[in-house]
Short mmCIF file of C-alpha atoms in Angstrom, two decimals:
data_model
loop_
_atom_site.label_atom_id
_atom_site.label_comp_id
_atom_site.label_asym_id
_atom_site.label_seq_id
_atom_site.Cartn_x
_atom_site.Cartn_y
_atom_site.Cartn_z
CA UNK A 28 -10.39 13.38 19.64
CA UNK A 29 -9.25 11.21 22.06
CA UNK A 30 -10.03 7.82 20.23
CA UNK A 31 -7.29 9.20 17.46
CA UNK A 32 -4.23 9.35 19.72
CA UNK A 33 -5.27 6.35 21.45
CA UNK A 34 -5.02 4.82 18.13
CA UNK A 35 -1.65 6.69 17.74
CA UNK A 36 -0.68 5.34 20.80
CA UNK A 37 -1.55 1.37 20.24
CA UNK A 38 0.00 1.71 16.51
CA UNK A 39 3.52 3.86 17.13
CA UNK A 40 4.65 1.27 19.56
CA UNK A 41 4.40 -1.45 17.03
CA UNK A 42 6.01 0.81 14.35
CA UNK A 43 9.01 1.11 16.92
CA UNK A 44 9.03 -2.29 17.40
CA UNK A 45 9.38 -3.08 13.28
CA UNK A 46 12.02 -0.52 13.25
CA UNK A 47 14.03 -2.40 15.77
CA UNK A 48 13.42 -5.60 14.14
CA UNK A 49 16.15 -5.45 11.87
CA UNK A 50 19.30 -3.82 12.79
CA UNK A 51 22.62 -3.28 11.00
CA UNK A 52 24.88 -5.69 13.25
CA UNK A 53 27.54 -6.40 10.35
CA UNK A 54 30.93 -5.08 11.81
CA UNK A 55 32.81 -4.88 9.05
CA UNK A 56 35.94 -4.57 10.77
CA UNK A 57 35.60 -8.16 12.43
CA UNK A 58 35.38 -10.00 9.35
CA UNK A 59 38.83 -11.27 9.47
CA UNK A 60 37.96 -15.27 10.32
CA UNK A 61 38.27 -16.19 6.61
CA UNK A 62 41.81 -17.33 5.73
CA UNK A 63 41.03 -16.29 2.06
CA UNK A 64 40.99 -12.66 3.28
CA UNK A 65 43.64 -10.63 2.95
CA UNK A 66 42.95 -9.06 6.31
CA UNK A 67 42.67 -12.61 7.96
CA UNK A 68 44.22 -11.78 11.20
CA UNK A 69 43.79 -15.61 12.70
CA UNK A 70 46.30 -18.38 12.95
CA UNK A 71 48.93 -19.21 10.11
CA UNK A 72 46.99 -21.72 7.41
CA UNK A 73 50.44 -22.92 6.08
CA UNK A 74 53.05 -24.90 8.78
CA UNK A 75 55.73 -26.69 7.09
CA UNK A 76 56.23 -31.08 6.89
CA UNK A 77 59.56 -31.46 5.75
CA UNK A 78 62.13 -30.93 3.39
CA UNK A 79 64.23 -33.46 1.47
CA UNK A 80 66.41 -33.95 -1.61
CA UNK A 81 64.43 -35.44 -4.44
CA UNK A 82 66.10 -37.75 -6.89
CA UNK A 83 64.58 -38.22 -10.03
CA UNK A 84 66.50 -40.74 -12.87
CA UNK A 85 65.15 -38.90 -16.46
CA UNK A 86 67.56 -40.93 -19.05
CA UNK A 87 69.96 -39.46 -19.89
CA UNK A 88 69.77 -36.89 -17.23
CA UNK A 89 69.12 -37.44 -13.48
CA UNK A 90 67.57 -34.35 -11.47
CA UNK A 91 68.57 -33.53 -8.10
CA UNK A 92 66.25 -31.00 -6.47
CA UNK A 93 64.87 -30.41 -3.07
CA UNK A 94 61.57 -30.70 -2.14
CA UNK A 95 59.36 -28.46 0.62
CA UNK A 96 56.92 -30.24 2.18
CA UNK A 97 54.15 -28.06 3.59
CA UNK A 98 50.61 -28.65 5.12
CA UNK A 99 47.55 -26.10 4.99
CA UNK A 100 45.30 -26.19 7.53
CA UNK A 101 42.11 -26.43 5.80
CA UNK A 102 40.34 -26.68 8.95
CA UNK A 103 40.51 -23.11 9.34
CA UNK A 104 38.14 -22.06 6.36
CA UNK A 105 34.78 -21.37 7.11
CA UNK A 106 33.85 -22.99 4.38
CA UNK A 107 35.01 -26.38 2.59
CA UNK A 108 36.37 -25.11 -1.16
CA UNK A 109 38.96 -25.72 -3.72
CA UNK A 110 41.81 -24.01 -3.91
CA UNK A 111 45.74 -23.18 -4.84
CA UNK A 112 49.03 -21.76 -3.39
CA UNK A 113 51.04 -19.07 -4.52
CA UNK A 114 54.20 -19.45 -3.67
CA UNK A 115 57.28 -17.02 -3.73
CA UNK A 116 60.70 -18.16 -3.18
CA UNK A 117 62.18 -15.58 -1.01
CA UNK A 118 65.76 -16.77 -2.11
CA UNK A 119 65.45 -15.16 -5.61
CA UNK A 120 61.89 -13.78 -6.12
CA UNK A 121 60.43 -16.32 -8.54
CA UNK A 122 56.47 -17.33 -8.03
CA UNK A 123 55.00 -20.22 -8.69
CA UNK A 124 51.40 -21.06 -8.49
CA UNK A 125 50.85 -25.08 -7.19
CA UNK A 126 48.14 -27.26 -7.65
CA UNK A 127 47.36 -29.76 -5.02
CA UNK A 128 50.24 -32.44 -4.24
CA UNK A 129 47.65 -35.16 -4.06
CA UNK A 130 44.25 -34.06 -4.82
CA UNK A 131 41.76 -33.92 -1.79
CA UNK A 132 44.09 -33.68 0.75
CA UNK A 133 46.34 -30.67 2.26
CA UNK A 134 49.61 -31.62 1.89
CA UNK A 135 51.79 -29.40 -0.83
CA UNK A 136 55.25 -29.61 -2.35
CA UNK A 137 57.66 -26.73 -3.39
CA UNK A 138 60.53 -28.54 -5.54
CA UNK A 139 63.77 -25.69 -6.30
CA UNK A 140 66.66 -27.07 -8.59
CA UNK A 141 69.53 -24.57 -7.15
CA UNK A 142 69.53 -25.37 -3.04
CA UNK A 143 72.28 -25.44 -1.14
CA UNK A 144 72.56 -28.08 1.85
CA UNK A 145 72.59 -26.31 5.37
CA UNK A 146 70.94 -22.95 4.51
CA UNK A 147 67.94 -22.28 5.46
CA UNK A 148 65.12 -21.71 2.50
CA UNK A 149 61.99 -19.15 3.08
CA UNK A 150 58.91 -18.95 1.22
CA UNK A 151 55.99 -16.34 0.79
CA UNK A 152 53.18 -19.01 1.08
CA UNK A 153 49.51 -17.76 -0.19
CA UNK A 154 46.08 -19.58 -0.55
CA UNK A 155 44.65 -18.49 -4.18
CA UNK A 156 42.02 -18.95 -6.21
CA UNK A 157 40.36 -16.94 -9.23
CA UNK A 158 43.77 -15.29 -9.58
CA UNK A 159 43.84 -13.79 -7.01
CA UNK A 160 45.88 -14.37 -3.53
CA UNK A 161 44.86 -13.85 0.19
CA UNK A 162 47.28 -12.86 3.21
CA UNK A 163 51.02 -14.02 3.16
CA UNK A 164 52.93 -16.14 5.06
CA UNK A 165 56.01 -17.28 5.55
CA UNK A 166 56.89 -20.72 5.62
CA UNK A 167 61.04 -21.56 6.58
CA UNK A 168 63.05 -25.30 6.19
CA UNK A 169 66.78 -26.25 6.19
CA UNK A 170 67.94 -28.79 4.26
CA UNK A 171 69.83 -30.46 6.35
CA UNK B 23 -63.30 10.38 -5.05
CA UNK B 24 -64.56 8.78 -8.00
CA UNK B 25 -67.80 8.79 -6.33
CA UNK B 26 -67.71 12.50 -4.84
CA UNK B 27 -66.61 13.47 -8.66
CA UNK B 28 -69.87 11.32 -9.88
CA UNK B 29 -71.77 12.77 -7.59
CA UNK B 30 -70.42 16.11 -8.24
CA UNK B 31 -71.50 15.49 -12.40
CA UNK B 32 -74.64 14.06 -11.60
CA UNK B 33 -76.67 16.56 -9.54
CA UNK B 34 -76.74 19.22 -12.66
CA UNK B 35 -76.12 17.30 -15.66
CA UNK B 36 -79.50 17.78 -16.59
CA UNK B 37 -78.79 21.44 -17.07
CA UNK B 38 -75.41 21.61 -17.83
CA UNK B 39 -72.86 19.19 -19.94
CA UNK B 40 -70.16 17.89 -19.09
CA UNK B 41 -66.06 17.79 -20.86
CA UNK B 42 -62.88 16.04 -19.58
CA UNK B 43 -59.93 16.88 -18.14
CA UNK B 44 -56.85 14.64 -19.28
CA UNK B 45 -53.90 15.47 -16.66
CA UNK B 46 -50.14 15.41 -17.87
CA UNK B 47 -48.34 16.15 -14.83
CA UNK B 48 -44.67 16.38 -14.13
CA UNK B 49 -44.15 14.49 -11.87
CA UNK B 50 -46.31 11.84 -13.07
CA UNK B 51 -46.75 9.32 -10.40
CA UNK B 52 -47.25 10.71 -7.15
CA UNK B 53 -49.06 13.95 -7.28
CA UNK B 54 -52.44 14.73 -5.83
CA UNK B 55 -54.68 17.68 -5.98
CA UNK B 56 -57.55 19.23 -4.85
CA UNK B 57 -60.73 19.96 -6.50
CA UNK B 58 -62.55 23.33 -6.13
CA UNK B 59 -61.35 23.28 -2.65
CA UNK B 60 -63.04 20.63 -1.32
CA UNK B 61 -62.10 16.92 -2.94
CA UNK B 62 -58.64 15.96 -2.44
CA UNK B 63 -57.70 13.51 -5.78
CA UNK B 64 -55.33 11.51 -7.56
CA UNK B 65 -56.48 10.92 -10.79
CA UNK B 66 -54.71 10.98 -14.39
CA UNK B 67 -58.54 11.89 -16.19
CA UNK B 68 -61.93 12.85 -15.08
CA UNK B 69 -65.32 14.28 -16.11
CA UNK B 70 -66.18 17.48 -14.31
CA UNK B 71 -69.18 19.67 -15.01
CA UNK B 72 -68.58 22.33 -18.02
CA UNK B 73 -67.32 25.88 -16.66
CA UNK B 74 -64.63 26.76 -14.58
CA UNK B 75 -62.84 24.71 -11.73
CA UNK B 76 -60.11 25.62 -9.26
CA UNK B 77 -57.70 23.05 -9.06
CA UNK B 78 -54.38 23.14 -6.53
CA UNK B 79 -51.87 20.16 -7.30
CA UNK B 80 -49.44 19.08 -5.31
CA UNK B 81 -46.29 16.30 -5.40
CA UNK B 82 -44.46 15.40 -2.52
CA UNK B 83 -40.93 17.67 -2.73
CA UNK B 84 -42.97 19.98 -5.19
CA UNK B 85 -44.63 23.51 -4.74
CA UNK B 86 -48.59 23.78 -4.33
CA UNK B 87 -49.99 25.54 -7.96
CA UNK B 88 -52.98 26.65 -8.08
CA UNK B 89 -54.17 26.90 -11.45
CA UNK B 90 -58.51 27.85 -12.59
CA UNK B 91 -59.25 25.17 -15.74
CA UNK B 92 -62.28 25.51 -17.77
CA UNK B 93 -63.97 22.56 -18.74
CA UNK B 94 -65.70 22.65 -21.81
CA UNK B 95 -68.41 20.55 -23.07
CA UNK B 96 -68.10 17.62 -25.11
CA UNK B 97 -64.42 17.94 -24.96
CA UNK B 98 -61.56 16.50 -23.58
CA UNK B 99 -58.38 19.10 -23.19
CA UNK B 100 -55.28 17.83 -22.10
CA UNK B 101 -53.50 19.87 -19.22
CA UNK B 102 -49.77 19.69 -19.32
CA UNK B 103 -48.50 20.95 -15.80
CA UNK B 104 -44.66 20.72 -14.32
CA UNK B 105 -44.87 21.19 -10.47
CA UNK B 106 -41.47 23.29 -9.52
CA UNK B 107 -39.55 21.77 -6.93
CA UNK B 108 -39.89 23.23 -3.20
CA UNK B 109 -37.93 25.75 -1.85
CA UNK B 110 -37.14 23.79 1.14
CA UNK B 111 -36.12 20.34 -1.21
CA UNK B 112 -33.87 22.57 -3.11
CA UNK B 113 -32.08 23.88 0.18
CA UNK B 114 -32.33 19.94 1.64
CA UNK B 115 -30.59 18.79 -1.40
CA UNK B 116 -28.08 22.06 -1.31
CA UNK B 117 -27.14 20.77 2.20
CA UNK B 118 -27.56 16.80 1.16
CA UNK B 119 -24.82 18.26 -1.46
CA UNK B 120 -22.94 20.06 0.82
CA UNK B 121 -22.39 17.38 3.51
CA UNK B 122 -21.87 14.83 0.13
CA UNK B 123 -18.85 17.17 -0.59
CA UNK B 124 -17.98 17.18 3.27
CA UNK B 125 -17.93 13.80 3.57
CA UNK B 126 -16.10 13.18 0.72
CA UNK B 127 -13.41 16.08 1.99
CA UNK B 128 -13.41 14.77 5.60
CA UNK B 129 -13.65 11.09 4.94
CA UNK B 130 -12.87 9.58 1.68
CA UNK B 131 -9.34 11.71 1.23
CA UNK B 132 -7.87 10.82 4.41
CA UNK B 133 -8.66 7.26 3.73
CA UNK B 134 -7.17 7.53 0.70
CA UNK B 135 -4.20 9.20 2.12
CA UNK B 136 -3.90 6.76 4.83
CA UNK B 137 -4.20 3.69 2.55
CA UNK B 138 -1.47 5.27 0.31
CA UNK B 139 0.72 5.77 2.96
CA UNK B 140 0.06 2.71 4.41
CA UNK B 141 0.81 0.73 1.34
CA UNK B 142 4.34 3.56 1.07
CA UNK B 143 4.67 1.69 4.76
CA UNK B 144 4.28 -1.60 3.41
CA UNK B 145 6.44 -1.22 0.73
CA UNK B 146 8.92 0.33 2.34
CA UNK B 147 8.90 -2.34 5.27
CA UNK B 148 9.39 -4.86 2.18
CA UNK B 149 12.24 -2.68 1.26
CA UNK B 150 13.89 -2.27 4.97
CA UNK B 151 13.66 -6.03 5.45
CA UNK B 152 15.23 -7.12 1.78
CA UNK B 153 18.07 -4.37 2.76
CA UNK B 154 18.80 -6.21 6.27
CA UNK B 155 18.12 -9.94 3.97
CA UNK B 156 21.31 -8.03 1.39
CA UNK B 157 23.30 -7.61 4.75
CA UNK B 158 22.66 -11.02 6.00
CA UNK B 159 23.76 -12.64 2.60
CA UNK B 160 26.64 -10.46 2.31
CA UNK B 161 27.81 -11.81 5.89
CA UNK B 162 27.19 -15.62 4.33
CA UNK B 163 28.96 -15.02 1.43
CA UNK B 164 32.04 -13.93 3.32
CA UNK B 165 32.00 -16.88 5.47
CA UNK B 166 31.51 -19.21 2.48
CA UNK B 167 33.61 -17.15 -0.20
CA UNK B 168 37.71 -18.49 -1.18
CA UNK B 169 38.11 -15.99 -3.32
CA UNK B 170 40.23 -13.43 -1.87
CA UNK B 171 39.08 -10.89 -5.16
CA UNK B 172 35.94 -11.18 -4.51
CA UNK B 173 36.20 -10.95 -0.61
CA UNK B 174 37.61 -7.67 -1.14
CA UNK B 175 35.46 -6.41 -3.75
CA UNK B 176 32.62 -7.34 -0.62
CA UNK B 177 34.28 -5.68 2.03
CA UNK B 178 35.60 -2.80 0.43
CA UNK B 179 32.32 -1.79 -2.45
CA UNK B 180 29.70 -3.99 -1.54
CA UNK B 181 29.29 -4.18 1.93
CA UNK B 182 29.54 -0.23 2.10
CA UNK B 183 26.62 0.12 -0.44
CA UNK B 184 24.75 -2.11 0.83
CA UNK B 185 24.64 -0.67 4.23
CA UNK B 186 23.86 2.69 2.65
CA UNK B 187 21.13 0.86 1.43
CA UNK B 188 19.87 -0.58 4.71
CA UNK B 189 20.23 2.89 6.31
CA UNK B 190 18.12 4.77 3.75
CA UNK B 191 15.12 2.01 3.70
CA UNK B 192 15.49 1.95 7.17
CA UNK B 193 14.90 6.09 7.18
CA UNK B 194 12.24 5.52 4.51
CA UNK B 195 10.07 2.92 7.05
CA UNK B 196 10.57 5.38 9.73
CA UNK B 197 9.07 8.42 7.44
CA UNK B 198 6.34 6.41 5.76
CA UNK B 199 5.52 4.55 8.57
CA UNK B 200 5.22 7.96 10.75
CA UNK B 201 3.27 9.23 8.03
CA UNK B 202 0.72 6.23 8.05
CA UNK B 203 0.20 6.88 11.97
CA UNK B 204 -0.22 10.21 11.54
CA UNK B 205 -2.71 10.35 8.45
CA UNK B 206 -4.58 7.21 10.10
CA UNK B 207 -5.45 9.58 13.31
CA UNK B 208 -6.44 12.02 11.06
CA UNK B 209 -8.42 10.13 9.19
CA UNK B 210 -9.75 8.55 12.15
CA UNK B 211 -10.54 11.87 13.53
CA UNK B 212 -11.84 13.17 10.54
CA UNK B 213 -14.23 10.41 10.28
CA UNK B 214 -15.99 10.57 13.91
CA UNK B 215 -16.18 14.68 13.32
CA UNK B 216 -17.65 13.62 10.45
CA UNK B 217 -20.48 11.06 11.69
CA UNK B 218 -20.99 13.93 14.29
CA UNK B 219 -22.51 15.80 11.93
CA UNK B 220 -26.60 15.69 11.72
CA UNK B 221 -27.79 14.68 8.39
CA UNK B 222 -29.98 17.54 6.96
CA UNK B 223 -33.51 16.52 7.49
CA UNK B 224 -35.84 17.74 4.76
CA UNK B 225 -39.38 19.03 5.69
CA UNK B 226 -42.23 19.48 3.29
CA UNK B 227 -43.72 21.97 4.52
CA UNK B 228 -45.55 22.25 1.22
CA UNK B 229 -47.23 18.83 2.00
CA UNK B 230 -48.76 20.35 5.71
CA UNK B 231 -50.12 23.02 3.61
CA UNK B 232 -51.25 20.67 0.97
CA UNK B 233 -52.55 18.53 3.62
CA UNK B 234 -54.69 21.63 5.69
CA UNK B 235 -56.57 21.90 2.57
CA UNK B 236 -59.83 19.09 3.03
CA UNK B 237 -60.71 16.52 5.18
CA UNK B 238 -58.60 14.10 5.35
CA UNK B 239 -60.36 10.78 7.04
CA UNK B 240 -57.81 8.24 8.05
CA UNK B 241 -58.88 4.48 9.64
CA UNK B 242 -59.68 5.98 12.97
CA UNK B 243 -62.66 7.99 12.60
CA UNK B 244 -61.03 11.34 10.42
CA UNK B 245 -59.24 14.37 11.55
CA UNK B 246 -59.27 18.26 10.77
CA UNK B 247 -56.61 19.38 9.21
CA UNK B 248 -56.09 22.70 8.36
CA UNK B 249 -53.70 25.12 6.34
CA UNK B 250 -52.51 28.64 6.46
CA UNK B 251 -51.06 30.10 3.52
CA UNK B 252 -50.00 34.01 3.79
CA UNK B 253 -48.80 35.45 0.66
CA UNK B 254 -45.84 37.78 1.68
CA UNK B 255 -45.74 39.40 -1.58
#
């Protein structure tokens, strides 16, 4: 009966050794790398360009509204995609949902009619897509 | 022996005539037997002198019979005969049966267990390593995914299950494959016990009786052999 455990003894090694072959390693507590996670604990997509006073001559009406220039760091994804921003003025709550400024690139503009000159306006900045928003940031300019 | 049995008509056919036997024996191809004690035969018909002769057939695996037939003149009379199997071929083929059944419980089940659980092992393998593929895609799909719905429908549903998942196949290898290890040993085992085993030899011990009966001359020069037979009952 010896021939038996020999044969026990060549094949349960090689059973261990399938067992080990594949091992749970996802940690889903690190997945936090992708900015369109709302758990994305890495460094702010959204930094802000510049902000101006936009003139726009409509006959009979001319519009006066500022604009917030704003850049997303697309470098950051992990993968290249399309997307959109969400964005909530923090002045008086309204949300807007932008398309790309000029397509293909990462620069974005946040126009708002009622600004006042000096005072410093905050936005709730989000990366979206399929209706649905990742992590917030905040985004601040003064129209100076 | 067509010559003894000539011989045997011819010295008193002048007083006596002659009939024929016509033998229908069972079984029909290889049994012998011995004429009034002295000529050893294997023939399906002959001519013997009219009156009574003592014939004691013989197959191989069969019993000896000894039977008296009358010949009567003129005649030909068919003798239907079935020679019984041995004793000892009965018991040989008990035991042929017997190891048959051994074999078959010591051999051919644990095989079939083994390859059964070695196939549950395969699959299950196919199983463990599709579960770990499911973990690996779910990983790419985060890392390729912009939608932050669908992102958290991974991390917080999918993900979860699918680990489940990769824990139970990986449980399910382990117990299968265990299994195959085990029942291959066994079967292993089982199989050298079994070739251990002497096959059951069967000797006709009807044939050395058959055989002690005449003369039997063989390419040498010739031999005695002779028979005992001691009726018990």
């Amino acid at each position: 009966m010896k021939r038996p455990i020999r044969i026990v003894l060549l094949v349960l090694p090689l059973l261990v050794a399938l067992s080990g072959c594949y091992k749970d390693e996802t940690d889903v507590a690190a997945w936090t790398n992708n900015p369109f996670d709302r758990d994305y604990t890495g460094p702010s997509v959204f930094s802000v360009d510049t902000t101006y006073i936009e003139v726009l001559n409509a006959p009979p009406t001319v519009i006066t509204r500022q604009v917030v220039q704003f850049q997303v760091n697309s470098s950051l994804f992990l993968a290249s995609a399309p997307y959109q921003v969400r964005v909530k003025d923090l002045d008086n709550g309204q949300t807007t949902l932008l398309s790309q400024y000029t397509p293909g690139t990462d620069t974005w503009r946040f126009t708002k009619l009622d600004f006042t000159i000096g005072q410093e306006l905050c936005l709730e900045v989000r990366l979206s897509n399929d209706l649905s928003d990742g992590r917030p940031d905040t985004i601040c300019a003064t129209l100076q | 022996m067509m010559a003894w049995a000539s011989a045997l008509v011819g010295t008193c056919a002048c007083a006596q005539g002659t009939g024929t036997l016509r033998f229908f024996v069972d079984p029909g191809n290889n049994y012998q037997f011995v004429l009034d004690g002295k000529y050893r035969m294997q023939e399906r018909e002959m001519k013997l002198l009219e009156g009574p002769h003592t014939f004691t057939f013989w197959a191989p695996t069969r019993v000896m019979l000894d039977t008296v037939l009358r010949v009567l003149p003129d005649r030909t009379t068919d003798v239907l005969l079935r020679l019984p199997y041995s004793p000892e071929f009965a018991a040989y083929q008990r035991e042929m049966a017997q190891l048959k059944k051994e074999q078959w419980v010591g051999r051919v089940l644990p095989s079939a267990l083994t390859l059964g659980s070695g196939i549950w092992a395969a699959i299950s393998f196919v199983n463990y390593k599709d579960a770990h593929d499911q973990l690996e895609a779910d990983e790419a799909l985060y890392n390729s995914s912009a939608s932050p719905n669908r992102i958290d429908q991974l991390k917080s549903t999918d993900l979860p299950a699918h680990q489940e998942d990769f824990k139970q196949a990986r449980t399910t290898f382990a117990i299968s494959g265990g299994l195959f290890v085990a029942s291959a040993a066994f079967t292993t085992g089982s199989i050298i016990k079994a070739s251990r085993k002497p096959m059951p030899t069967f000797e006709d011990k009807e044939k050395v009786k058959f055989d002690g009966l005449v003369y039997v001359p063989d390419r040498r020069g010739g031999t005695w052999a002779m028979g005992l037979t001691i009726p018990i009952r």
